[in-house]
Amino acid sequence: MARITEVTIKDIDEKGFGIGYLDNGRVVRVPYALPGERVLVKIISRRGESILLKIIEESERRIHPLCPYFGVCGGCFWQHIKYEEQLRIKQEIVRKHFKKYESALQNIIGSKKIWRYRNKMEFSFGEGSLGTILGLKVRGRFDKVVNIDACLLQKQEADQVLRRVKKFSNDSKLIPYDPKNHTGFLRHLVIRTTFFTDQLMVNIITTSSGDLDIEKLWNLLEVDSLIWSINDSVADVAMGDVKKVFGSQYIEEKLLGLNFKIYPYSFFQTNPVQAEVMYKLVKNLAGSGNKALDLYSGIGVMALIIAENFSKVVGIEVVPEAIKAGNENAKINGINNVEFLEGKVEDLLQKIINEKVDLVITDPPRAGMHKKALQALAKMNPPKIIYVSCNPRTQKEDIEKLLRFTNNGYEVKLVQPIDMFPHTPHIENIVLLERKK
């Protein structure tokens, strides 16, 4: 199957791969390649997946990546592209999805920070030639880890934690987990930092097959919260059941003047500086009114941010821990007009389908909204809908369905891409829909 050939890169797809074509029109997907470049590749699958062997003609938009692990580590994918070009590519990806609404499309809002902007990183333990290693998975591999000492996406305090935990693991002779054989002890290290309150949480996730001297680790780390979680499932996810806690059970972050508790498994935007930009825009677009809904509300950030402009805000969320955090966040901010309902959006919307609502904000997972949720939203027929998404493709598909369900009863007034994740292909996008008069 393998074939070595030269290809000219014509485009970049939404997953960040350069796109070229063979003489027969067949698509070739090339990692780390830029439009306009002539490259030598090894095609390794019938789907056109390939390995970049050599750059024959280099784009002027290519730069030397800062990170020594780039190209092996499965974290960043676009460090070789000038930041201005990253923004142009992301703008074009959103334009392709929303070409029917191009008049509503705004220029992408670039990130204020393009390095050390992440407040959360998930690392994996692995077996190295000299002992336990700790880092990020090799791109495309679930069973191999790149041993790293620093990550340019996280704060420097988190780098220090990474190195200390690695040393502690080796000094303690703890066995890393083997995802192939499902044996071993150390699985993941999750480091969460805050940008406006300077707090730090460490969550070390293991199997139940060993013992962790977490008090010794607590004394080695200068952190606000240390969590030990257990995960015995075969699923390779950085989650587990909390076994022990040293320090606080949560950390707190500030956004737009409000305080938010973040628990170990709470979702919180990973670029908090840029999140303020996004939430400020959402608040401005939301306007004011009597009642608003916040679907997939998480720990209640958007619900609480818009609360001062509405008589009542209802958040809907399926994760119990997030509901708990949402209620606590409302209390610590002195906000008493926000209610959180626990359950699936597609189920709970049916129960309030006849209520008059002035605004609906929806921020679903990457897969988008359930068809029943879209149908219920169409029947509610609110004057204004704000759809926030980290996946413009499923966002566009959902909006098209909603327009069909409402017989084109809404107008797309604004499409606003925001770069929350520099050096990666990921794009955050906000779409404002208003009911036609």
Coordinates of C-alpha atoms in Angstrom, one line a residue:
M1 CA 0.0 0.0 0.0
A2 CA 2.8 2.4 0.9
R3 CA 3.8 4.7 -1.9
I4 CA 6.3 7.6 -2.0
T5 CA 5.4 10.6 -4.2
E6 CA 5.6 14.4 -4.5
V7 CA 2.5 16.4 -3.8
T8 CA 1.6 20.1 -3.9
I9 CA -0.5 21.2 -0.9
K10 CA -3.6 23.1 -2.0
D11 CA -5.5 23.6 1.3
I12 CA -5.7 22.7 5.0
D13 CA -8.7 20.7 6.4
E14 CA -10.5 21.4 9.7
K15 CA -8.3 18.8 11.5
G16 CA -5.2 20.7 10.5
F17 CA -3.8 18.4 7.7
G18 CA -2.5 19.8 4.5
I19 CA -4.5 18.6 1.5
G20 CA -3.0 17.6 -1.8
Y21 CA -4.1 15.6 -4.9
L22 CA -2.6 12.9 -7.0
D23 CA -2.9 12.9 -10.8
N24 CA -6.0 10.7 -10.6
G25 CA -7.7 13.2 -8.3
R26 CA -7.2 11.2 -5.1
V27 CA -6.9 13.2 -1.9
V28 CA -3.7 13.0 0.1
R29 CA -3.7 14.3 3.8
V30 CA -0.3 15.5 5.0
P31 CA 0.6 16.4 8.6
Y32 CA 2.7 19.6 9.2
A33 CA 2.3 20.8 5.5
L34 CA 1.1 24.2 4.4
P35 CA -0.8 25.4 1.3
G36 CA 1.6 26.2 -1.5
E37 CA 4.3 23.8 -0.4
R38 CA 5.7 21.0 -2.6
V39 CA 6.4 18.0 -0.4
L40 CA 7.6 14.4 -0.6
V41 CA 5.3 12.1 1.2
K42 CA 4.8 8.4 2.0
I43 CA 1.1 7.4 1.5
I44 CA 0.2 4.8 4.1
S45 CA -3.5 4.2 3.7
R46 CA -6.3 4.0 1.1
R47 CA -7.8 7.1 2.7
G48 CA -4.8 9.1 1.6
E49 CA -3.1 9.4 5.0
S50 CA 0.6 10.1 4.7
I51 CA 3.9 10.8 6.4
L52 CA 5.8 13.9 5.6
L53 CA 9.3 12.9 4.4
K54 CA 10.7 16.2 3.0
I55 CA 9.7 19.8 2.2
I56 CA 10.8 20.5 -1.3
E57 CA 9.4 24.0 -1.7
E58 CA 8.7 25.8 1.6
S59 CA 6.0 28.3 2.3
E60 CA 7.0 31.8 3.5
R61 CA 4.3 31.3 6.2
R62 CA 6.3 28.5 7.8
I63 CA 8.3 29.3 11.0
H64 CA 10.6 27.3 13.2
P65 CA 8.6 25.8 16.1
L66 CA 9.6 26.8 19.6
C67 CA 8.9 23.5 21.3
P68 CA 11.6 20.8 21.2
Y69 CA 8.9 18.1 21.3
F70 CA 7.0 19.4 18.3
G71 CA 6.3 16.9 15.6
V72 CA 6.4 13.9 18.0
C73 CA 4.1 15.1 20.9
G74 CA 0.4 14.9 20.3
G75 CA -0.3 18.3 21.7
C76 CA 0.2 21.3 19.4
F77 CA -0.2 20.6 15.7
W78 CA 0.4 24.1 14.2
Q79 CA 3.5 25.5 15.9
H80 CA 5.2 25.6 12.4
I81 CA 2.7 28.2 11.1
K82 CA 2.9 31.9 11.7
Y83 CA 0.2 33.0 14.0
E84 CA -1.3 35.4 11.5
E85 CA -1.6 32.5 9.1
Q86 CA -3.2 30.3 11.7
L87 CA -5.9 32.9 12.1
R88 CA -6.4 33.2 8.3
I89 CA -6.8 29.4 8.0
K90 CA -9.3 29.3 10.8
Q91 CA -11.3 32.2 9.4
E92 CA -11.4 30.3 6.0
I93 CA -12.6 27.1 7.7
V94 CA -15.5 28.9 9.4
R95 CA -16.2 30.7 6.1
K96 CA -16.5 27.3 4.2
H97 CA -19.0 26.1 6.8
F98 CA -21.1 29.3 6.9
K99 CA -20.8 30.4 3.3
K100 CA -24.6 30.8 3.1
Y101 CA -24.3 33.4 5.9
E102 CA -21.2 35.2 4.8
S103 CA -22.7 38.6 5.2
A104 CA -22.9 37.8 9.0
L105 CA -19.4 36.5 9.3
Q106 CA -17.0 38.7 11.3
N107 CA -13.2 38.6 11.4
I108 CA -11.8 36.1 13.8
I109 CA -10.7 37.4 17.2
G110 CA -7.1 36.4 17.9
S111 CA -5.9 35.3 21.3
K112 CA -4.3 37.8 23.6
K113 CA -1.8 35.1 24.7
I114 CA -0.5 32.6 22.3
W115 CA 1.9 30.9 24.7
R116 CA 1.3 29.6 28.2
Y117 CA -2.5 30.3 27.8
R118 CA -3.9 27.0 29.0
N119 CA -5.2 26.5 32.5
K120 CA -5.5 22.7 32.2
M121 CA -3.2 20.0 30.9
E122 CA -3.6 16.2 31.0
F123 CA -0.4 14.2 31.1
S124 CA 0.2 10.5 30.9
F125 CA 2.7 8.2 32.7
G126 CA 4.7 5.7 30.7
E127 CA 7.7 3.3 30.9
G128 CA 11.0 4.7 29.7
S129 CA 14.5 3.2 29.4
L130 CA 15.6 4.8 32.7
G131 CA 12.3 4.5 34.6
T132 CA 8.9 6.2 34.7
I133 CA 8.3 9.0 32.2
L134 CA 5.6 11.6 32.2
G135 CA 4.4 13.7 29.3
L136 CA 1.9 13.7 26.4
K137 CA 1.0 10.8 24.0
V138 CA 2.8 10.4 20.8
R139 CA 0.6 11.7 18.0
G140 CA -1.6 8.9 16.8
R141 CA -0.5 6.4 19.5
F142 CA -2.5 5.5 22.7
D143 CA 0.4 3.4 24.1
K144 CA 3.5 5.6 23.7
V145 CA 4.3 8.7 25.8
V146 CA 6.7 11.6 24.9
N147 CA 8.8 12.3 28.1
I148 CA 8.7 16.1 28.6
D149 CA 9.9 18.5 31.3
A150 CA 8.0 21.6 30.2
C151 CA 5.0 22.5 28.0
L152 CA 4.8 26.0 26.4
L153 CA 1.0 26.0 26.6
Q154 CA 0.8 25.9 30.4
K155 CA 2.1 28.2 33.1
Q156 CA 5.6 27.8 34.3
E157 CA 4.4 26.8 37.8
A158 CA 2.7 23.8 36.2
D159 CA 6.1 22.9 34.5
Q160 CA 7.6 22.7 38.0
V161 CA 4.8 20.5 39.2
L162 CA 5.3 18.2 36.2
R163 CA 9.0 17.7 37.0
R164 CA 8.5 17.2 40.7
V165 CA 5.8 14.6 40.2
K166 CA 8.0 12.7 37.7
K167 CA 10.9 12.7 40.2
F168 CA 8.6 11.6 43.1
S169 CA 7.3 8.8 40.9
N170 CA 10.8 7.5 40.2
D171 CA 12.1 7.9 43.7
S172 CA 9.0 6.0 45.0
K173 CA 9.5 3.3 42.3
L174 CA 5.8 3.5 41.3
I175 CA 4.9 1.5 38.2
P176 CA 3.3 3.3 35.2
Y177 CA 0.1 1.9 33.7
D178 CA 0.3 -0.1 30.5
P179 CA -2.7 0.7 28.4
K180 CA -2.1 -2.4 26.2
N181 CA -2.1 -5.0 29.0
H182 CA -4.1 -2.9 31.5
T183 CA -1.6 -3.4 34.3
G184 CA 0.3 -1.0 36.5
F185 CA -0.5 1.9 38.8
L186 CA 0.2 5.5 37.6
R187 CA -2.1 6.6 34.8
H188 CA -2.5 10.4 34.5
L189 CA -1.5 13.7 36.0
V190 CA -3.9 16.6 35.5
I191 CA -2.6 20.1 36.4
R192 CA -5.1 23.0 36.6
T193 CA -4.0 26.6 37.2
T194 CA -5.9 29.9 37.5
F195 CA -4.8 33.1 35.7
F196 CA -6.6 35.8 37.8
T197 CA -6.2 34.2 41.3
D198 CA -2.9 32.3 41.0
Q199 CA -4.2 29.0 42.4
L200 CA -3.0 25.5 41.4
M201 CA -4.7 22.1 41.5
V202 CA -3.0 18.7 40.9
N203 CA -5.0 15.5 40.3
I204 CA -3.0 12.3 40.1
I205 CA -5.0 9.4 38.7
T206 CA -4.0 5.8 39.4
T207 CA -5.5 2.3 39.4
S208 CA -6.3 0.7 42.7
S209 CA -3.4 -1.8 42.4
G210 CA -0.9 0.2 44.5
D211 CA -0.4 2.7 47.2
L212 CA 0.4 6.4 46.9
D213 CA 2.1 8.4 49.7
I214 CA 0.0 11.4 48.9
E215 CA 1.0 13.2 52.1
K216 CA 4.7 13.0 51.0
L217 CA 3.7 14.3 47.6
W218 CA 1.7 17.1 49.2
N219 CA 4.7 18.2 51.1
L220 CA 6.8 18.3 47.9
L221 CA 4.3 20.4 45.9
E222 CA 3.5 24.0 46.5
V223 CA -0.2 23.8 45.4
D224 CA -3.6 24.7 46.7
S225 CA -5.3 21.4 46.0
L226 CA -3.9 17.8 45.6
I227 CA -6.4 15.1 44.5
W228 CA -5.8 11.3 44.3
S229 CA -8.3 9.7 42.0
I230 CA -8.8 6.0 41.1
N231 CA -9.6 4.7 37.6
D232 CA -9.7 0.9 37.0
S233 CA -11.6 1.1 33.8
V234 CA -10.0 0.2 30.4
A235 CA -11.0 3.6 29.0
D236 CA -7.9 5.7 28.6
V237 CA -9.4 8.9 30.1
A238 CA -7.9 11.3 32.7
M239 CA -10.9 10.8 35.1
G240 CA -11.6 8.7 38.2
D241 CA -13.3 8.5 41.6
V242 CA -11.7 10.9 44.1
K243 CA -10.1 8.9 46.9
K244 CA -8.1 11.5 48.9
V245 CA -7.9 15.3 49.0
F246 CA -5.1 17.4 50.5
G247 CA -5.8 21.1 50.7
S248 CA -8.9 22.4 49.0
Q249 CA -11.5 20.4 47.1
Y250 CA -11.6 23.1 44.4
I251 CA -9.7 26.1 43.1
E252 CA -11.3 29.5 42.3
E253 CA -11.0 31.7 39.2
K254 CA -12.4 35.1 38.5
L255 CA -14.1 36.0 35.2
L256 CA -15.7 39.4 34.5
G257 CA -15.7 40.2 38.2
L258 CA -17.4 37.0 39.3
N259 CA -15.8 34.1 41.3
F260 CA -16.1 30.5 40.1
K261 CA -15.3 27.3 42.0
I262 CA -13.6 24.7 39.8
Y263 CA -13.7 21.1 41.0
P264 CA -11.4 18.3 39.7
Y265 CA -13.8 17.2 36.9
S266 CA -15.6 20.5 36.2
F267 CA -15.5 21.8 32.7
F268 CA -14.0 25.3 32.5
Q269 CA -12.8 27.1 29.4
T270 CA -9.1 26.3 29.0
N271 CA -8.0 29.7 27.9
P272 CA -9.3 32.0 30.6
V273 CA -7.9 35.3 29.2
Q274 CA -9.6 34.7 25.9
A275 CA -12.7 33.3 27.7
E276 CA -13.3 36.7 29.2
V277 CA -13.4 38.1 25.6
M278 CA -15.9 35.5 24.6
Y279 CA -18.2 35.8 27.6
K280 CA -18.2 39.6 27.3
L281 CA -19.4 39.2 23.7
V282 CA -22.1 36.7 24.7
K283 CA -23.3 39.0 27.4
N284 CA -23.6 41.9 25.0
L285 CA -25.4 39.8 22.4
A286 CA -27.7 38.4 25.1
G287 CA -29.3 41.8 25.8
S288 CA -31.9 41.8 28.6
G289 CA -35.3 40.3 29.3
N290 CA -37.5 38.3 31.6
K291 CA -36.3 34.7 31.3
A292 CA -33.2 33.1 29.7
L293 CA -32.1 29.5 29.3
D294 CA -28.5 28.3 29.4
L295 CA -28.3 24.8 27.9
Y296 CA -25.3 22.6 28.7
S297 CA -24.6 25.1 31.4
G298 CA -21.6 23.4 33.1
I299 CA -20.6 25.2 36.3
G300 CA -22.9 28.0 35.4
V301 CA -20.5 30.6 33.9
M302 CA -22.7 32.0 31.2
A303 CA -25.9 31.8 33.2
L304 CA -24.3 33.8 36.0
I305 CA -22.6 36.3 33.7
I306 CA -26.0 37.3 32.1
A307 CA -28.0 37.0 35.3
E308 CA -28.0 40.8 36.1
N309 CA -29.8 41.5 32.8
F310 CA -32.7 39.0 33.2
S311 CA -35.3 38.4 35.9
K312 CA -34.6 34.7 35.8
V313 CA -32.0 32.4 34.2
V314 CA -32.3 28.6 34.1
G315 CA -29.3 26.4 33.5
I316 CA -29.6 22.8 32.3
E317 CA -26.8 20.4 32.9
V318 CA -26.5 16.6 33.1
V319 CA -23.3 16.4 35.3
P320 CA -24.3 16.4 39.1
E321 CA -20.9 17.9 40.1
A322 CA -21.4 20.8 37.7
I323 CA -24.8 21.4 39.1
K324 CA -23.4 21.5 42.6
A325 CA -20.6 23.9 41.5
G326 CA -23.2 26.1 39.7
N327 CA -25.3 26.5 42.8
E328 CA -22.2 27.3 44.9
N329 CA -21.0 29.8 42.3
A330 CA -24.4 31.5 42.4
K331 CA -24.2 31.7 46.2
I332 CA -20.7 33.0 46.5
N333 CA -21.5 35.8 44.0
G334 CA -24.8 36.7 45.7
I335 CA -26.9 35.8 42.7
N336 CA -30.3 34.5 43.6
N337 CA -32.2 34.6 40.2
V338 CA -30.4 31.6 38.6
E339 CA -31.7 28.0 38.9
F340 CA -29.9 24.9 37.7
L341 CA -31.8 21.8 36.6
E342 CA -30.1 18.4 36.5
G343 CA -30.8 16.2 33.4
K344 CA -30.4 15.8 29.7
V345 CA -31.2 18.9 27.7
E346 CA -33.4 16.9 25.3
D347 CA -35.5 15.6 28.2
L348 CA -35.8 18.8 30.3
L349 CA -36.6 21.1 27.4
Q350 CA -39.8 18.9 26.8
K351 CA -41.0 19.8 30.3
I352 CA -40.7 23.5 29.9
I353 CA -41.5 23.7 26.2
N354 CA -44.5 25.9 26.7
E355 CA -42.8 28.5 28.8
K356 CA -42.1 31.9 27.4
V357 CA -38.3 32.5 27.1
D358 CA -36.6 35.6 25.8
L359 CA -33.2 34.1 25.1
V360 CA -31.6 30.6 24.8
I361 CA -27.8 30.1 25.0
T362 CA -26.6 26.7 24.0
D363 CA -23.0 25.5 24.3
P364 CA -23.1 21.7 23.6
P365 CA -20.3 19.2 23.4
R366 CA -18.3 18.8 20.1
A367 CA -20.9 16.3 18.7
G368 CA -23.6 19.0 18.8
M369 CA -27.2 19.0 20.0
H370 CA -29.5 16.0 20.2
K371 CA -32.2 16.1 17.5
K372 CA -34.9 16.1 20.1
A373 CA -33.3 19.1 21.8
L374 CA -33.3 21.0 18.5
Q375 CA -37.0 20.1 17.9
A376 CA -37.9 21.3 21.4
L377 CA -36.0 24.5 20.9
A378 CA -37.8 25.1 17.6
K379 CA -41.2 24.7 19.4
M380 CA -40.1 27.1 22.1
N381 CA -39.4 29.6 19.4
P382 CA -37.5 32.1 21.5
P383 CA -36.8 35.6 20.0
K384 CA -33.0 35.1 20.2
I385 CA -30.6 32.1 20.3
I386 CA -26.9 32.3 20.9
Y387 CA -25.1 29.1 19.8
V388 CA -21.5 28.7 21.1
S389 CA -19.5 25.8 19.8
C390 CA -16.0 24.4 19.6
N391 CA -16.9 22.6 16.4
P392 CA -18.2 24.8 13.6
R393 CA -19.1 21.8 11.4
T394 CA -21.6 20.3 13.9
Q395 CA -22.7 23.8 14.8
K396 CA -23.6 24.6 11.2
E397 CA -25.4 21.3 10.8
D398 CA -27.5 21.9 14.0
I399 CA -28.4 25.4 12.8
E400 CA -29.5 24.1 9.4
K401 CA -31.7 21.5 11.2
L402 CA -33.2 24.2 13.5
L403 CA -34.0 26.4 10.5
R404 CA -35.8 23.4 8.8
F405 CA -37.7 22.7 12.0
T406 CA -38.8 26.4 12.2
N407 CA -39.5 26.7 8.5
N408 CA -36.7 29.2 8.2
G409 CA -38.1 31.2 11.0
Y410 CA -34.7 32.6 12.1
E411 CA -32.1 34.8 10.6
V412 CA -28.4 34.3 11.2
K413 CA -27.3 37.8 12.4
L414 CA -23.8 37.1 13.5
V415 CA -21.0 34.5 13.0
Q416 CA -18.1 35.3 15.2
P417 CA -15.0 33.0 15.3
I418 CA -12.7 33.3 18.3
D419 CA -9.3 31.7 18.6
M420 CA -9.2 30.0 22.0
F421 CA -6.5 27.5 21.1
P422 CA -3.4 28.9 19.3
H423 CA -1.1 26.4 17.6
T424 CA -4.0 23.9 17.2
P425 CA -6.7 23.6 14.5
H426 CA -9.5 24.1 17.1
I427 CA -11.9 27.0 16.7
E428 CA -14.5 28.5 19.0
N429 CA -17.5 30.0 17.1
I430 CA -20.5 32.1 18.2
V431 CA -23.6 32.3 16.1
L432 CA -26.5 34.7 16.9
L433 CA -29.9 33.8 15.5
E434 CA -32.9 36.1 15.8
R435 CA -36.5 35.2 15.1
K436 CA -37.9 36.8 11.9
K437 CA -40.5 39.4 12.5

